Coordinates of C-alpha atoms and ligand atoms in Angstrom, one line a residue:
M1 CA -21.1 28.4 2.2
G2 CA -21.9 29.4 5.7
I3 CA -19.1 29.0 8.3
T4 CA -20.2 28.8 11.9
Q5 CA -18.4 31.6 13.4
T6 CA -18.8 30.6 17.1
I7 CA -16.3 31.1 19.8
E8 CA -16.9 28.3 22.2
N9 CA -15.3 27.6 25.4
Q10 CA -11.6 28.3 25.5
S11 CA -10.4 25.4 27.6
N12 CA -8.8 23.4 24.9
T13 CA -6.3 26.1 23.9
P14 CA -2.9 24.3 23.3
S15 CA -0.2 24.9 25.8
S16 CA 2.8 27.2 25.1
D17 CA 5.0 24.1 24.7
E18 CA 3.0 23.3 21.6
V19 CA 2.7 26.7 19.9
S20 CA 4.3 30.1 20.4
Q21 CA 2.8 32.6 22.8
E22 CA 1.7 34.8 19.9
C23 CA -0.2 32.0 18.4
R24 CA -1.7 30.9 21.7
E25 CA -3.1 34.5 22.3
L26 CA -4.5 34.6 18.8
L27 CA -6.2 31.3 19.1
T28 CA -8.2 32.7 22.0
T29 CA -9.9 35.2 19.5
L30 CA -10.5 32.9 16.6
P31 CA -13.7 31.0 15.9
K32 CA -13.3 27.3 16.6
E33 CA -14.8 24.0 15.7
K34 CA -14.3 20.4 16.7
G35 CA -11.2 19.1 14.9
W36 CA -10.7 15.8 13.0
R37 CA -7.6 14.9 14.9
T38 CA -7.0 17.8 17.3
S39 CA -9.5 18.9 19.8
N40 CA -10.3 22.0 17.8
I41 CA -9.6 23.6 14.5
Y42 CA -9.6 27.4 14.1
L43 CA -10.8 29.9 11.5
Y44 CA -7.6 31.7 10.6
Q45 CA -7.7 34.2 7.7
N46 CA -10.9 32.6 6.4
F47 CA -9.7 28.9 6.3
W48 CA -9.7 26.3 9.0
C49 CA -6.5 25.0 10.6
Q50 CA -5.0 23.1 13.5
P51 CA -3.2 25.2 16.1
K52 CA 0.4 24.0 15.1
E53 CA -0.3 24.7 11.5
I54 CA -1.5 28.2 12.3
D55 CA 1.7 28.8 14.3
A56 CA 3.9 27.7 11.3
I57 CA 1.8 29.7 8.8
I58 CA 2.2 32.9 10.8
S59 CA 5.9 32.3 10.7
M60 CA 5.9 31.4 7.0
Q61 CA 3.9 34.5 6.2
K62 CA 6.5 36.6 8.0
H63 CA 9.7 35.0 6.9
Y64 CA 9.2 33.1 3.6
I65 CA 10.5 35.2 0.7
A66 CA 9.7 33.6 -2.6
E67 CA 12.3 33.8 -5.3
D68 CA 11.6 34.1 -9.0
T69 CA 12.7 30.6 -9.5
D70 CA 10.8 29.0 -6.7
I71 CA 8.1 26.3 -7.6
I72 CA 5.3 26.0 -5.0
V73 CA 3.2 22.7 -5.1
S74 CA -0.2 23.5 -3.8
T75 CA -3.3 21.3 -2.9
I76 CA -5.8 20.9 -0.2
P77 CA -5.1 17.6 1.7
K78 CA -5.9 14.4 0.0
S79 CA -6.3 15.8 -3.4
G80 CA -3.2 14.4 -5.0
T81 CA -0.3 16.2 -3.1
T82 CA 2.1 13.2 -2.9
W83 CA 1.7 12.5 -6.7
L84 CA 2.0 16.1 -7.7
K85 CA 5.1 16.6 -5.6
A86 CA 6.6 13.5 -7.3
L87 CA 5.7 14.8 -10.7
C88 CA 7.0 18.3 -10.2
F89 CA 10.3 16.9 -8.6
A90 CA 10.9 14.5 -11.5
V91 CA 10.2 17.1 -14.2
A92 CA 12.2 20.0 -12.6
N93 CA 15.2 17.7 -11.7
R94 CA 15.3 15.5 -14.8
R95 CA 18.6 16.8 -16.1
L96 CA 20.1 16.0 -12.8
Y97 CA 18.3 12.7 -12.2
A98 CA 17.2 10.6 -15.2
H99 CA 14.0 8.9 -14.7
D100 CA 15.6 5.5 -15.4
S101 CA 18.5 6.0 -13.1
T102 CA 18.6 3.3 -10.3
T103 CA 19.6 6.1 -7.9
H104 CA 16.8 8.4 -8.6
P105 CA 15.9 10.2 -5.3
L106 CA 12.2 9.3 -5.8
L107 CA 13.1 5.6 -5.4
T108 CA 14.4 6.0 -1.9
S109 CA 12.6 9.1 -0.6
N110 CA 8.9 9.9 -0.2
P111 CA 8.0 12.9 -2.4
H112 CA 7.2 14.9 0.8
A113 CA 10.8 14.6 1.8
L114 CA 12.1 16.0 -1.5
V115 CA 9.5 18.8 -1.8
P116 CA 9.0 19.8 1.9
F117 CA 5.9 21.5 3.2
L118 CA 6.2 25.2 4.2
E119 CA 3.9 24.7 7.1
Y120 CA 4.7 21.1 8.2
K121 CA 8.4 21.1 7.7
L122 CA 10.2 24.2 6.8
F123 CA 8.5 26.7 9.1
A124 CA 7.2 24.1 11.6
N125 CA 8.2 24.0 15.3
Q126 CA 9.0 27.7 15.5
E127 CA 12.0 27.2 13.1
I128 CA 13.1 29.6 10.4
P129 CA 14.9 27.8 7.7
D130 CA 17.9 29.0 5.8
M131 CA 16.3 28.7 2.3
S132 CA 19.7 29.5 0.7
R133 CA 20.9 25.9 1.8
L134 CA 18.1 24.3 -0.2
P135 CA 19.0 23.2 -3.8
R136 CA 17.7 25.5 -6.5
P137 CA 15.1 25.7 -7.9
H138 CA 13.5 25.6 -4.5
L139 CA 10.5 23.1 -4.7
V140 CA 8.2 23.6 -1.8
G141 CA 4.8 22.4 -0.9
T142 CA 1.8 24.0 0.8
H143 CA -1.8 23.5 1.6
V144 CA -2.3 27.2 2.4
P145 CA -5.0 29.0 0.2
L146 CA -3.6 31.3 -2.4
G147 CA -4.7 34.5 -0.6
A148 CA -2.8 33.6 2.6
L149 CA 0.6 33.1 0.9
P150 CA 3.1 35.9 1.5
D151 CA 3.1 38.9 -0.8
S152 CA 6.6 37.8 -2.2
V153 CA 4.7 34.9 -3.9
R154 CA 2.5 37.3 -5.9
E155 CA 5.3 39.8 -6.5
S156 CA 7.9 37.4 -7.7
Q157 CA 8.1 35.4 -10.8
C158 CA 7.7 32.1 -8.8
K159 CA 5.4 29.4 -10.2
I160 CA 2.6 27.8 -8.5
V161 CA 1.3 24.3 -9.5
Y162 CA -2.1 23.5 -8.1
M163 CA -3.9 20.1 -8.1
V164 CA -7.6 19.8 -7.5
R165 CA -9.5 16.5 -7.1
N166 CA -13.2 15.9 -7.3
P167 CA -14.7 16.7 -3.8
F168 CA -16.4 13.3 -3.6
D169 CA -13.3 11.2 -3.8
T170 CA -11.3 13.9 -1.8
F171 CA -13.9 13.4 1.1
V172 CA -13.5 9.6 1.0
S173 CA -9.7 10.0 1.1
I174 CA -9.8 12.5 3.9
W175 CA -12.1 10.3 6.0
H176 CA -10.0 7.1 5.6
F177 CA -6.8 8.9 6.3
M178 CA -8.2 10.7 9.5
S179 CA -9.8 7.5 10.6
N180 CA -6.3 6.0 10.6
L181 CA -4.5 8.8 12.3
R182 CA -7.1 10.0 14.8
P183 CA -5.9 9.6 18.5
D184 CA -7.6 6.5 20.0
S185 CA -9.0 8.7 22.8
F186 CA -11.1 10.6 20.3
G187 CA -13.0 7.3 19.3
P188 CA -14.0 6.5 15.7
L189 CA -15.2 9.2 13.4
S190 CA -18.3 8.1 11.7
V191 CA -18.8 8.8 8.0
Q192 CA -21.8 10.9 8.8
E193 CA -20.0 13.2 11.2
G194 CA -16.9 13.5 8.9
F195 CA -19.1 14.3 6.0
D196 CA -21.0 17.0 7.9
M197 CA -17.8 18.7 8.9
Y198 CA -16.6 18.4 5.4
C199 CA -19.8 19.9 4.0
R200 CA -19.7 22.7 6.5
G201 CA -16.1 23.5 5.2
T202 CA -14.6 22.6 8.5
I203 CA -11.6 20.6 7.2
G204 CA -7.9 21.5 7.3
F205 CA -7.5 24.5 4.9
G206 CA -11.2 24.4 4.0
P207 CA -13.7 25.2 2.9
Y208 CA -12.5 23.2 -0.1
W209 CA -14.5 25.2 -2.6
D210 CA -13.0 28.5 -1.5
H211 CA -9.6 26.9 -1.7
M212 CA -10.0 25.6 -5.3
L213 CA -11.7 28.8 -6.4
G214 CA -8.8 31.0 -5.3
Y215 CA -6.2 29.1 -7.4
W216 CA -8.8 28.6 -10.2
H217 CA -9.4 32.3 -10.7
E218 CA -5.7 33.1 -10.5
S219 CA -5.0 30.4 -13.1
L220 CA -7.4 32.1 -15.4
R221 CA -6.1 35.6 -14.7
N222 CA -2.5 34.6 -14.8
P223 CA -1.8 31.3 -16.6
N224 CA 1.9 31.8 -16.4
K225 CA 1.7 32.0 -12.6
V226 CA -0.6 29.2 -11.7
L227 CA -1.0 26.0 -13.5
F228 CA -4.3 24.3 -12.5
L229 CA -4.4 20.5 -12.8
R230 CA -7.2 18.1 -12.1
Y231 CA -6.3 14.8 -10.5
E232 CA -8.8 12.9 -12.8
D233 CA -7.3 14.5 -16.0
V234 CA -3.7 13.7 -15.1
K235 CA -4.9 10.0 -14.4
E236 CA -6.5 9.8 -17.7
D237 CA -3.5 11.2 -19.6
A238 CA -0.3 11.7 -17.5
G239 CA 1.8 12.3 -20.6
F240 CA -0.1 15.3 -21.9
H241 CA -0.1 16.9 -18.6
L242 CA 3.6 16.2 -17.9
R243 CA 4.4 18.0 -21.1
K244 CA 2.2 20.8 -20.0
L245 CA 3.9 20.9 -16.6
A246 CA 7.4 20.9 -18.2
D247 CA 6.5 23.9 -20.4
F248 CA 4.8 25.8 -17.6
L249 CA 8.0 25.3 -15.4
G250 CA 10.2 26.6 -18.2
F251 CA 11.9 23.1 -18.9
P252 CA 10.0 22.0 -22.1
V253 CA 10.4 18.4 -23.2
S254 CA 12.9 18.3 -26.1
A255 CA 12.6 16.2 -29.2
E256 CA 15.6 14.1 -27.9
E257 CA 13.8 13.5 -24.6
E258 CA 10.6 12.5 -26.6
E259 CA 12.6 10.0 -28.5
E260 CA 14.0 8.6 -25.3
G261 CA 10.6 8.1 -23.7
V262 CA 11.4 10.6 -20.8
V263 CA 7.6 11.6 -20.3
E264 CA 6.4 8.0 -20.2
G265 CA 9.3 7.1 -17.9
I266 CA 8.3 9.9 -15.4
A267 CA 4.7 9.0 -15.6
K268 CA 5.5 5.4 -14.8
M269 CA 8.0 6.2 -12.0
C270 CA 5.4 8.5 -10.3
S271 CA 2.4 6.1 -10.8
F272 CA 0.6 5.1 -7.8
E273 CA 1.3 1.4 -8.4
Q274 CA 5.1 2.0 -8.6
M275 CA 5.3 4.3 -5.6
K276 CA 3.2 2.3 -3.3
E277 CA 5.6 -0.6 -3.7
L278 CA 8.7 1.2 -2.8
E279 CA 10.3 0.3 0.6
V280 CA 10.4 3.9 1.7
N281 CA 6.7 4.1 1.0
K282 CA 5.8 0.8 2.7
K283 CA 8.1 1.1 5.8
G284 CA 9.2 4.6 6.1
K285 CA 7.7 7.4 8.3
G286 CA 7.9 11.0 9.0
A287 CA 8.0 12.5 5.5
I288 CA 5.3 15.0 6.5
V289 CA 4.9 14.8 10.2
D290 CA 5.2 11.7 12.4
F291 CA 3.1 9.1 10.7
E292 CA 3.8 6.2 8.3
N293 CA 4.3 6.9 4.8
K294 CA 2.1 4.0 3.8
N295 CA -0.9 6.1 5.0
L296 CA -0.3 8.3 1.9
F297 CA -1.1 5.4 -0.6
R298 CA -4.4 3.9 -0.3
K299 CA -6.4 3.1 -3.6
G300 CA -5.2 6.0 -5.8
V301 CA -8.3 5.6 -8.1
V302 CA -11.0 7.9 -9.5
G303 CA -14.6 7.2 -8.3
D304 CA -14.1 5.4 -5.1
W305 CA -16.8 7.6 -3.7
V306 CA -19.5 5.3 -5.2
N307 CA -18.6 2.8 -2.5
H308 CA -19.2 5.3 0.3
F309 CA -21.9 7.8 -0.6
T310 CA -25.5 7.4 0.1
P311 CA -28.0 9.2 -2.3
E312 CA -28.5 11.8 0.5
M313 CA -24.8 12.5 0.6
V314 CA -24.6 12.8 -3.2
E315 CA -27.5 15.3 -3.1
R316 CA -26.0 17.4 -0.4
L317 CA -22.5 17.7 -1.8
S318 CA -23.7 18.1 -5.3
K319 CA -25.8 21.0 -4.1
I320 CA -23.0 22.7 -2.3
M321 CA -20.8 22.4 -5.3
E322 CA -23.4 23.8 -7.6
E323 CA -23.9 26.8 -5.3
N324 CA -20.3 27.5 -4.7
L325 CA -18.9 26.9 -8.2
A326 CA -21.8 28.5 -10.1
G327 CA -20.5 30.9 -12.7
S328 CA -16.8 30.1 -12.1
G329 CA -16.4 27.8 -15.1
L330 CA -14.8 25.2 -12.8
S331 CA -16.6 21.8 -12.8
F332 CA -16.1 18.1 -12.2
K333 CA -17.1 15.1 -14.2
I334 CA -18.6 13.0 -11.3
Ligands
LIG1 P1 -1.6 14.7 1.5 O1 -2.3 16.0 1.0 O2 -1.8 14.5 2.9 O3 -0.2 14.7 1.1 P2 -2.4 13.3 -0.8 O4 -1.1 12.8 -1.4 O5 -3.0 14.4 -1.4 O6 -2.2 13.5 0.7 O7 -3.5 12.1 -0.7 C1 -3.4 10.8 -0.8 C2 -4.2 10.4 -1.9 O8 -3.6 10.4 -3.2 C3 -4.7 8.9 -1.7 O9 -5.9 8.8 -2.3 P3 -7.1 7.7 -1.9 O10 -7.2 7.8 -0.4 O11 -8.3 8.0 -2.8 O12 -6.4 6.3 -2.4 C4 -3.6 8.1 -2.3 O13 -3.9 6.9 -2.7 C5 -3.4 9.0 -3.6 N1 -2.1 8.9 -4.2 C6 -0.9 8.8 -3.6 N2 0.1 8.7 -4.5 C7 -0.5 8.7 -5.7 C8 0.0 8.5 -7.0 N3 1.3 8.4 -7.3 N4 -0.9 8.5 -8.0 C9 -2.2 8.7 -7.9 N5 -2.8 8.9 -6.5 C10 -1.9 8.8 -5.5

């Protein structure tokens, strides 16, 4: 997939109030393209990012030291992050919080508040968190491609859970989300324009194919390190994948838990239908950055792309996927 490596006029470089001086200087050297909800996105270490994200990622790369017990929940935006965080939190903490407890944290907190992003929360705004104050095991989220995570992630025994979603539905979800959150001054984003940006790879943390392939190959090389899940598969059989997740994280489901229906209980608690109706997800805000949590719950289905794609769009994206995924063994049921 070709990435347009142009350095256009530099006039939109963010001010030093928004990003550190180091980042500001770096931005002037990076290829840039029109952004979805910021003036520009920049190509940093072979993936596209907004300026504030780059600033936080630089800090995360310098200061985050993964511990053996850390669990990193990774996705590209709109491929099931909120759901995956909920599932991981529920599984990893089920001895502390029973799925049927009326005080379960997932009933009153958005999953992003319980599994904070490295780049949007913990290392954002030029802050360096004291990780020792977080409850263990540390459960953190990221959209950063595998190759850009710090060395300690590879060198430690920490676990990575990755969720991929078919790129057709992911585009539709991104387009809706961005259309809602885009500053009014940018005007509406047409499907055609958004789709063109998506296909050229210029989406946050994209190109998507590079992102998924990085985690995919590592999951094949090192299945104890990276668990690779597909949104569609988990939708089809959440119980099977929850058991797999529990095994992978080192907290397998016991016979007693099976009898108590723990797996089914967690699947139900984390389902789109239940989570969407929670007060915190209808009225709350700020779980990731400053937007309403309700934007994270739209339809939550597989196959909504058929309502948005023209035959030309199907052809273009199918071709890109064929070209990029050829020989990898990674495929999608579309
Ligand atoms: P993020 O990467 O910005 O955190 P993410 O959670 O990946 O966003 O994307 C939201 C998508 O996941 C939405 O998809 P849609 O636009 O196609 O509807 C949202 O509806 C879906 N989603 C959120 N929660 C769940 C859930 N519990 N189960 C299944 N899908 C969910």
